[in-house]
Short mmCIF file of C-alpha atoms (C1' of nucleotides) in Angstrom, two decimals:
data_model
loop_
_atom_site.label_atom_id
_atom_site.label_comp_id
_atom_site.label_asym_id
_atom_site.label_seq_id
_atom_site.Cartn_x
_atom_site.Cartn_y
_atom_site.Cartn_z
CA MET P 1 -37.71 30.58 -88.44
CA CYS P 2 -34.87 28.31 -87.70
CA ARG P 3 -31.64 30.18 -88.32
CA GLY P 4 -29.04 28.02 -86.75
CA ARG P 5 -28.99 30.13 -83.61
CA ALA P 6 -29.69 27.27 -81.23
CA LYS P 7 -33.03 27.88 -79.56
CA SER P 8 -33.01 24.62 -77.62
CA ALA P 9 -30.20 23.11 -75.60
CA THR P 10 -29.55 20.61 -78.36
CA GLY P 11 -29.22 23.35 -80.97
CA CYS P 12 -30.93 23.66 -84.31
CA ARG P 13 -31.39 20.26 -85.88
CA CYS P 14 -33.18 21.42 -88.98
CA ALA P 15 -32.34 19.10 -91.83
CA ARG P 16 -32.48 21.29 -94.94
CA GLN P 17 -31.14 18.47 -97.03
CA VAL P 18 -32.47 16.84 -100.14
CA ARG P 19 -35.39 14.61 -99.34
CA GLY P 20 -34.44 10.96 -99.22
CA PHE P 21 -30.81 11.75 -100.03
CA ILE P 22 -29.66 8.88 -97.86
CA GLN P 23 -31.07 6.54 -100.50
CA PRO P 24 -28.76 7.31 -103.42
CA ARG P 25 -25.77 7.58 -101.09
CA LEU P 26 -26.40 4.10 -99.72
CA LEU P 27 -27.02 2.69 -103.18
CA LEU P 28 -23.83 4.25 -104.49
CA LEU P 29 -21.79 2.78 -101.66
CA LEU P 30 -23.33 -0.62 -102.36
CA ALA P 31 -22.65 -0.20 -106.07
CA LYS P 32 -18.97 -0.06 -105.21
CA GLN P 33 -19.01 -2.96 -102.80
CA ALA P 34 -21.36 -5.14 -100.75
CA ALA P 35 -21.51 -4.01 -97.15
CA HIS P 36 -23.45 -4.23 -93.91
CA GLY P 37 -25.32 -1.44 -92.18
CA TYR P 38 -22.74 -0.44 -89.61
CA GLU P 39 -20.09 -0.23 -92.31
CA LEU P 40 -22.35 2.00 -94.41
CA MET P 41 -23.02 4.24 -91.44
CA GLU P 42 -19.32 4.80 -90.89
CA ALA P 43 -18.75 5.36 -94.59
CA LEU P 44 -21.45 8.05 -94.60
CA ARG P 45 -19.96 9.66 -91.53
CA ALA P 46 -16.55 9.71 -93.19
CA LEU P 47 -17.95 11.21 -96.40
CA GLU P 48 -20.19 13.85 -94.87
CA GLY P 49 -18.08 14.78 -91.91
CA GLU P 50 -18.76 14.26 -88.23
CA GLU P 51 -21.44 16.93 -88.01
CA HIS P 52 -23.64 15.08 -90.48
CA LEU P 53 -23.76 11.85 -88.51
CA ALA P 54 -26.34 9.55 -90.04
CA ASP P 55 -29.16 8.33 -87.83
CA PRO P 56 -28.88 4.54 -87.41
CA GLY P 57 -32.66 4.22 -87.25
CA MET P 58 -33.11 5.89 -90.61
CA LEU P 59 -30.28 3.88 -92.15
CA TYR P 60 -31.43 0.44 -91.07
CA ARG P 61 -35.03 1.18 -91.96
CA THR P 62 -33.99 2.37 -95.41
CA LEU P 63 -31.99 -0.79 -96.00
CA ARG P 64 -34.95 -2.98 -95.05
CA GLN P 65 -37.17 -0.95 -97.38
CA PHE P 66 -34.62 -1.42 -100.15
CA GLU P 67 -34.74 -5.15 -99.64
CA ALA P 68 -38.55 -5.22 -99.57
CA ALA P 69 -38.50 -3.31 -102.86
CA GLY P 70 -35.97 -5.70 -104.39
CA LEU P 71 -33.25 -3.06 -104.72
CA VAL P 72 -30.82 -5.04 -102.59
CA SER P 73 -30.48 -8.60 -101.33
CA SER P 74 -29.02 -9.60 -97.99
CA THR P 75 -27.28 -12.50 -96.33
CA TRP P 76 -26.07 -13.00 -92.77
CA ASP P 77 -22.38 -12.97 -92.08
CA GLU P 78 -21.38 -14.66 -88.81
CA ALA P 79 -17.69 -14.82 -89.63
CA GLY P 80 -16.36 -11.70 -87.90
CA ARG P 81 -16.10 -11.22 -84.15
CA GLY P 82 -18.95 -9.41 -82.57
CA PRO P 83 -22.58 -9.86 -83.50
CA ALA P 84 -23.63 -11.18 -86.90
CA ARG P 85 -24.02 -8.65 -89.69
CA ARG P 86 -26.52 -8.49 -92.47
CA VAL P 87 -24.57 -7.97 -95.69
CA TYR P 88 -26.35 -6.17 -98.49
CA ARG P 89 -25.70 -6.47 -102.22
CA LEU P 90 -27.11 -4.24 -104.93
CA THR P 91 -29.46 -5.87 -107.46
CA GLU P 92 -30.03 -4.82 -111.05
CA ALA P 93 -33.20 -3.02 -109.95
CA GLY P 94 -31.14 -1.20 -107.35
CA ARG P 95 -28.65 -0.13 -109.99
CA ASP P 96 -31.49 1.21 -112.12
CA TYR P 97 -32.92 3.09 -109.18
CA LEU P 98 -29.53 4.62 -108.47
CA ALA P 99 -29.34 5.78 -112.09
CA TRP P 100 -32.79 7.34 -111.77
CA TRP P 101 -31.69 9.14 -108.60
CA SER P 102 -28.61 10.51 -110.32
CA THR P 103 -30.68 12.23 -112.99
CA ASP P 104 -33.03 13.55 -110.32
CA ILE P 105 -30.09 14.94 -108.37
CA ARG P 106 -28.76 16.61 -111.50
CA GLN P 107 -32.10 18.37 -111.85
CA THR P 108 -32.08 19.42 -108.24
CA ARG P 109 -28.60 20.81 -108.63
CA ALA P 110 -29.76 22.77 -111.66
CA ARG P 111 -32.53 24.32 -109.58
CA LEU P 112 -30.07 25.27 -106.88
CA ASP P 113 -27.79 26.79 -109.50
CA ARG P 114 -30.64 28.87 -110.89
CA PHE P 115 -31.41 30.15 -107.42
CA LEU P 116 -27.80 31.05 -106.70
CA VAL P 117 -27.42 32.89 -110.00
CA GLU P 118 -30.55 34.89 -109.24
CA TYR P 119 -29.32 35.61 -105.75
CA GLU P 120 -25.96 36.86 -106.96
CA LEU P 121 -27.77 39.13 -109.39
CA VAL P 122 -29.82 40.68 -106.62
CA GLN P 123 -26.69 41.11 -104.53
CA ALA P 124 -24.94 42.82 -107.45
CA ASN P 125 -27.76 45.29 -108.12
CA GLY P 126 -26.84 47.26 -105.04
CA LEU P 127 -28.94 46.36 -102.07
CA ALA P 128 -32.04 47.24 -104.09
CA VAL P 129 -33.69 49.10 -101.27
CA HIS P 130 -36.74 50.33 -103.17
CA PRO P 131 -36.80 49.41 -106.85
CA LYS P 132 -40.48 50.31 -107.02
CA SER P 133 -40.56 52.95 -109.70
CA SER P 134 -37.74 51.62 -111.84
CA ARG P 135 -39.32 48.69 -113.63
CA ARG P 136 -36.02 47.32 -114.93
CA MET A 1 -39.51 2.54 -103.47
CA CYS A 2 -41.05 5.33 -105.40
CA ARG A 3 -39.51 5.34 -108.84
CA GLY A 4 -41.66 7.66 -110.84
CA ARG A 5 -43.61 4.82 -112.42
CA ALA A 6 -47.01 6.06 -111.32
CA LYS A 7 -48.43 3.51 -108.93
CA SER A 8 -51.57 5.49 -108.16
CA ALA A 9 -53.89 7.22 -110.61
CA THR A 10 -52.43 10.57 -109.63
CA GLY A 11 -48.92 9.41 -110.37
CA CYS A 12 -45.86 9.67 -108.20
CA ARG A 13 -45.88 12.93 -106.30
CA CYS A 14 -42.70 12.35 -104.37
CA ALA A 15 -41.06 15.65 -103.64
CA ARG A 16 -37.38 14.86 -103.50
CA GLN A 17 -36.59 18.53 -103.26
CA VAL A 18 -34.50 20.48 -100.83
CA ARG A 19 -36.28 20.82 -97.54
CA GLY A 20 -37.85 24.20 -97.03
CA PHE A 21 -36.62 25.38 -100.42
CA ILE A 22 -39.75 27.48 -100.84
CA GLN A 23 -38.38 29.76 -98.14
CA PRO A 24 -35.32 31.16 -99.92
CA ARG A 25 -37.23 31.37 -103.19
CA LEU A 26 -39.94 33.50 -101.60
CA LEU A 27 -37.38 35.65 -99.80
CA LEU A 28 -35.43 36.18 -103.00
CA LEU A 29 -38.55 37.27 -104.87
CA LEU A 30 -39.36 39.67 -102.05
CA ALA A 31 -35.79 40.95 -102.07
CA LYS A 32 -36.39 42.09 -105.62
CA GLN A 33 -39.77 43.62 -104.97
CA ALA A 34 -42.60 43.70 -102.45
CA ALA A 35 -45.43 41.41 -103.50
CA HIS A 36 -48.54 39.61 -102.31
CA GLY A 37 -49.04 35.86 -102.03
CA TYR A 38 -50.87 35.22 -105.27
CA GLU A 39 -48.24 37.12 -107.19
CA LEU A 40 -45.48 35.08 -105.56
CA MET A 41 -47.29 31.87 -106.39
CA GLU A 42 -47.43 32.78 -110.07
CA ALA A 43 -43.81 33.87 -110.03
CA LEU A 44 -42.79 30.51 -108.61
CA ARG A 45 -44.86 28.70 -111.19
CA ALA A 46 -43.20 30.70 -113.95
CA LEU A 47 -39.73 30.00 -112.58
CA GLU A 48 -40.10 26.31 -111.85
CA GLY A 49 -42.36 25.36 -114.71
CA GLU A 50 -45.94 24.15 -114.66
CA GLU A 51 -45.10 20.71 -113.29
CA HIS A 52 -43.71 22.22 -110.10
CA LEU A 53 -46.83 24.14 -109.20
CA ALA A 54 -46.49 25.54 -105.72
CA ASP A 55 -49.11 24.58 -103.17
CA PRO A 56 -51.04 27.69 -102.06
CA GLY A 57 -51.45 26.28 -98.56
CA MET A 58 -47.71 25.90 -98.12
CA LEU A 59 -47.05 29.32 -99.58
CA TYR A 60 -49.47 31.31 -97.45
CA ARG A 61 -48.49 29.45 -94.31
CA THR A 62 -44.83 30.14 -94.99
CA LEU A 63 -45.51 33.84 -95.47
CA ARG A 64 -47.38 34.04 -92.16
CA GLN A 65 -44.51 32.24 -90.45
CA PHE A 66 -42.10 34.72 -92.02
CA GLU A 67 -44.10 37.58 -90.58
CA ALA A 68 -44.33 35.97 -87.15
CA ALA A 69 -40.55 35.60 -87.23
CA GLY A 70 -40.04 39.21 -88.30
CA LEU A 71 -38.55 38.32 -91.68
CA VAL A 72 -41.22 40.24 -93.56
CA SER A 73 -43.82 42.87 -92.78
CA SER A 74 -47.21 43.13 -94.41
CA THR A 75 -49.86 45.70 -95.22
CA TRP A 76 -53.27 45.36 -96.83
CA ASP A 77 -53.74 46.67 -100.34
CA GLU A 78 -57.38 47.36 -101.24
CA ALA A 79 -56.58 49.37 -104.35
CA GLY A 80 -56.83 46.74 -107.09
CA ARG A 81 -60.03 45.10 -108.28
CA GLY A 82 -60.82 41.80 -106.70
CA PRO A 83 -60.30 40.95 -103.05
CA ALA A 84 -57.77 42.81 -100.93
CA ARG A 85 -54.21 41.54 -100.98
CA ARG A 86 -51.69 41.33 -98.23
CA VAL A 87 -48.48 42.86 -99.52
CA TYR A 88 -45.24 41.60 -98.02
CA ARG A 89 -41.97 43.47 -97.74
CA LEU A 90 -38.63 42.00 -96.75
CA THR A 91 -37.09 43.25 -93.50
CA GLU A 92 -33.42 43.43 -92.64
CA ALA A 93 -33.79 40.19 -90.69
CA GLY A 94 -35.35 38.63 -93.76
CA ARG A 95 -32.41 39.74 -95.88
CA ASP A 96 -30.02 38.18 -93.37
CA TYR A 97 -31.97 34.96 -93.38
CA LEU A 98 -31.87 34.88 -97.16
CA ALA A 99 -28.09 35.29 -97.04
CA TRP A 100 -27.86 32.44 -94.55
CA TRP A 101 -29.97 30.28 -96.87
CA SER A 102 -27.73 31.05 -99.82
CA THR A 103 -24.67 29.73 -98.04
CA ASP A 104 -26.63 26.67 -96.96
CA ILE A 105 -27.71 26.06 -100.54
CA ARG A 106 -24.14 26.37 -101.73
CA GLN A 107 -23.20 23.65 -99.27
CA THR A 108 -26.04 21.45 -100.42
CA ARG A 109 -24.97 21.90 -104.02
CA ALA A 110 -21.44 20.91 -103.06
CA ARG A 111 -22.79 17.71 -101.52
CA LEU A 112 -24.75 16.94 -104.68
CA ASP A 113 -21.62 17.58 -106.73
CA ARG A 114 -19.62 15.20 -104.61
CA PHE A 115 -22.27 12.53 -105.09
CA LEU A 116 -22.40 13.01 -108.84
CA VAL A 117 -18.64 12.87 -109.20
CA GLU A 118 -18.57 9.63 -107.23
CA TYR A 119 -21.39 8.25 -109.31
CA GLU A 120 -19.64 9.06 -112.57
CA LEU A 121 -16.54 7.33 -111.25
CA VAL A 122 -18.45 4.16 -110.50
CA GLN A 123 -20.04 4.32 -113.92
CA ALA A 124 -16.64 4.73 -115.54
CA ASN A 125 -15.07 1.77 -113.73
CA GLY A 126 -17.01 -0.60 -115.92
CA LEU A 127 -20.14 -1.81 -114.23
CA ALA A 128 -18.01 -2.99 -111.34
CA VAL A 129 -19.70 -6.34 -111.06
CA HIS A 130 -17.55 -7.78 -108.31
CA PRO A 131 -14.60 -5.62 -107.27
CA LYS A 132 -14.14 -7.74 -104.16
CA SER A 133 -10.56 -8.91 -104.53
CA SER A 134 -9.17 -5.81 -106.24
CA ARG A 135 -8.90 -3.33 -103.42
CA ARG A 136 -8.27 -0.40 -105.71
"C1'" DA Z 1 -18.41 -12.40 -62.12
"C1'" DT Z 2 -19.39 -7.60 -63.22
"C1'" DC Z 3 -18.90 -3.51 -65.69
"C1'" DC Z 4 -17.82 -0.95 -69.65
"C1'" DT Z 5 -17.04 -0.23 -74.47
"C1'" DC Z 6 -17.41 -1.29 -79.16
"C1'" DT Z 7 -19.84 -3.59 -82.79
"C1'" DA Z 8 -24.33 -4.44 -84.86
"C1'" DT Z 9 -29.34 -4.37 -85.78
"C1'" DA Z 10 -33.80 -2.78 -84.82
"C1'" DT Z 11 -38.33 -0.51 -83.14
"C1'" DG Z 12 -41.53 3.06 -81.07
"C1'" DA Z 13 -42.70 7.91 -80.49
"C1'" DT Z 14 -42.73 12.18 -82.24
"C1'" DC Z 15 -41.77 16.34 -85.29
"C1'" DG Z 16 -42.61 18.90 -89.09
"C1'" DA Z 17 -42.36 19.79 -94.27
"C1'" DG Z 18 -45.24 18.90 -97.95
"C1'" DT Z 19 -49.72 17.53 -100.03
"C1'" DC Z 20 -54.65 17.42 -100.64
"C1'" DA Z 21 -59.06 19.04 -99.92
"C1'" DT Z 22 -61.87 22.59 -98.84
"C1'" DA Z 23 -63.79 27.24 -97.16
"C1'" DT Z 24 -64.42 32.11 -97.77
"C1'" DA Z 25 -64.98 36.27 -100.36
"C1'" DG Z 26 -64.64 40.14 -103.84
"C1'" DT Z 27 -64.99 41.30 -108.90
"C1'" DA Z 28 -66.42 40.69 -113.63
"C1'" DG Z 29 -68.67 38.62 -117.61
"C1'" DC Z 30 -72.52 35.89 -119.51
"C1'" DG C 1 -78.03 33.49 -110.72
"C1'" DC C 2 -73.97 31.03 -112.53
"C1'" DT C 3 -69.33 30.62 -113.61
"C1'" DA C 4 -64.52 32.05 -113.69
"C1'" DC C 5 -60.71 34.47 -111.88
"C1'" DT C 6 -58.33 36.65 -108.07
"C1'" DA C 7 -56.93 36.22 -103.29
"C1'" DT C 8 -56.19 34.35 -98.61
"C1'" DA C 9 -56.58 30.76 -95.38
"C1'" DT C 10 -57.31 26.38 -92.48
"C1'" DG C 11 -57.87 21.28 -91.41
"C1'" DA C 12 -56.50 16.54 -92.30
"C1'" DC C 13 -53.12 13.56 -93.59
"C1'" DT C 14 -48.62 11.46 -95.43
"C1'" DC C 15 -44.15 10.35 -94.77
"C1'" DG C 16 -39.09 11.51 -94.30
"C1'" DA C 17 -36.31 12.63 -90.45
"C1'" DT C 18 -35.18 12.79 -85.57
"C1'" DC C 19 -34.88 11.16 -80.85
"C1'" DA C 20 -34.94 7.76 -77.54
"C1'" DT C 21 -34.44 3.23 -76.42
"C1'" DA C 22 -33.93 -2.05 -76.61
"C1'" DT C 23 -31.31 -6.14 -77.61
"C1'" DA C 24 -27.16 -8.78 -78.00
"C1'" DG C 25 -22.36 -10.69 -78.96
"C1'" DA C 26 -17.30 -9.98 -78.09
"C1'" DG C 27 -13.24 -8.17 -75.68
"C1'" DG C 28 -10.84 -5.78 -72.05
"C1'" DA C 29 -10.45 -3.84 -67.38
"C1'" DT C 30 -11.21 -4.12 -62.26
#
DNA sequence: ATCCTCTATATGATCGAGTCATATAGTAGC
DNA sequence: GCTACTATATGACTCGATCATATAGAGGAT
């Protein structure tokens, strides 16, 4: 199994994150303020640290999916220097979806908590080498 | 986007769980006691509730991968009635891997916490319709 | 002019976790 | 024989995530 001990030259790139977690993070950023993709990418990098650099491909695709689903709307901004940017704004549907994600994430956190509590228990009960005969 | 409003007859079966989360849960169960696959499947069902029924395919495949990676060892048990069962026992390497997972899960939980705190903040700041001009 | 870097958006190929369907087989009850 | 429960396992497929790459405007250096 992947254990973080780099097997390939590029190291272990196993994700082990919450599925689709980029979605609520993008929506939350947009809930605070309209923004374009590149801006969002940098915001994610700042939040999660350099090691968790977001994949641009994933990010831009997710934003387009959001728009197709009516969660955000976009307009082109040609004002700045450099290439034009597509500026996204959260819609009401997007806000609802973000709320739904937040409850889902609370549930996920609860599951993680339950696991950690169980794990600490096992750690505490000695190293439990062979608890075969002792039922409790 | 998938929002839990069943689009197909079978409803939304989006996972939205932590990637590979079945791994630490299996390892933790085995840390408590040696067990065979079917037993582990029922234990997971009991822990996570009926709605989160574990897929047997995933479970058995994961166990075989564990063994291939030296995280568990297995022996056949023909004693009980019904077909023979393959009984798995955690190895030292498996225990280490479980410990590694637990720290990873703690990090994941921290990320979820950070998201939820941010979300609550946005909720608290009114509905933040257009905080464009007010920087803070 | 040409090259490089930074900003900015986007697509194609591929990987692999997770899901769904299905196969096999032993035991027990009707 | 038929069905149900226990028990393990594989093949096909979906889709989120990763990796590589393409395009293009603007600004600075040589």
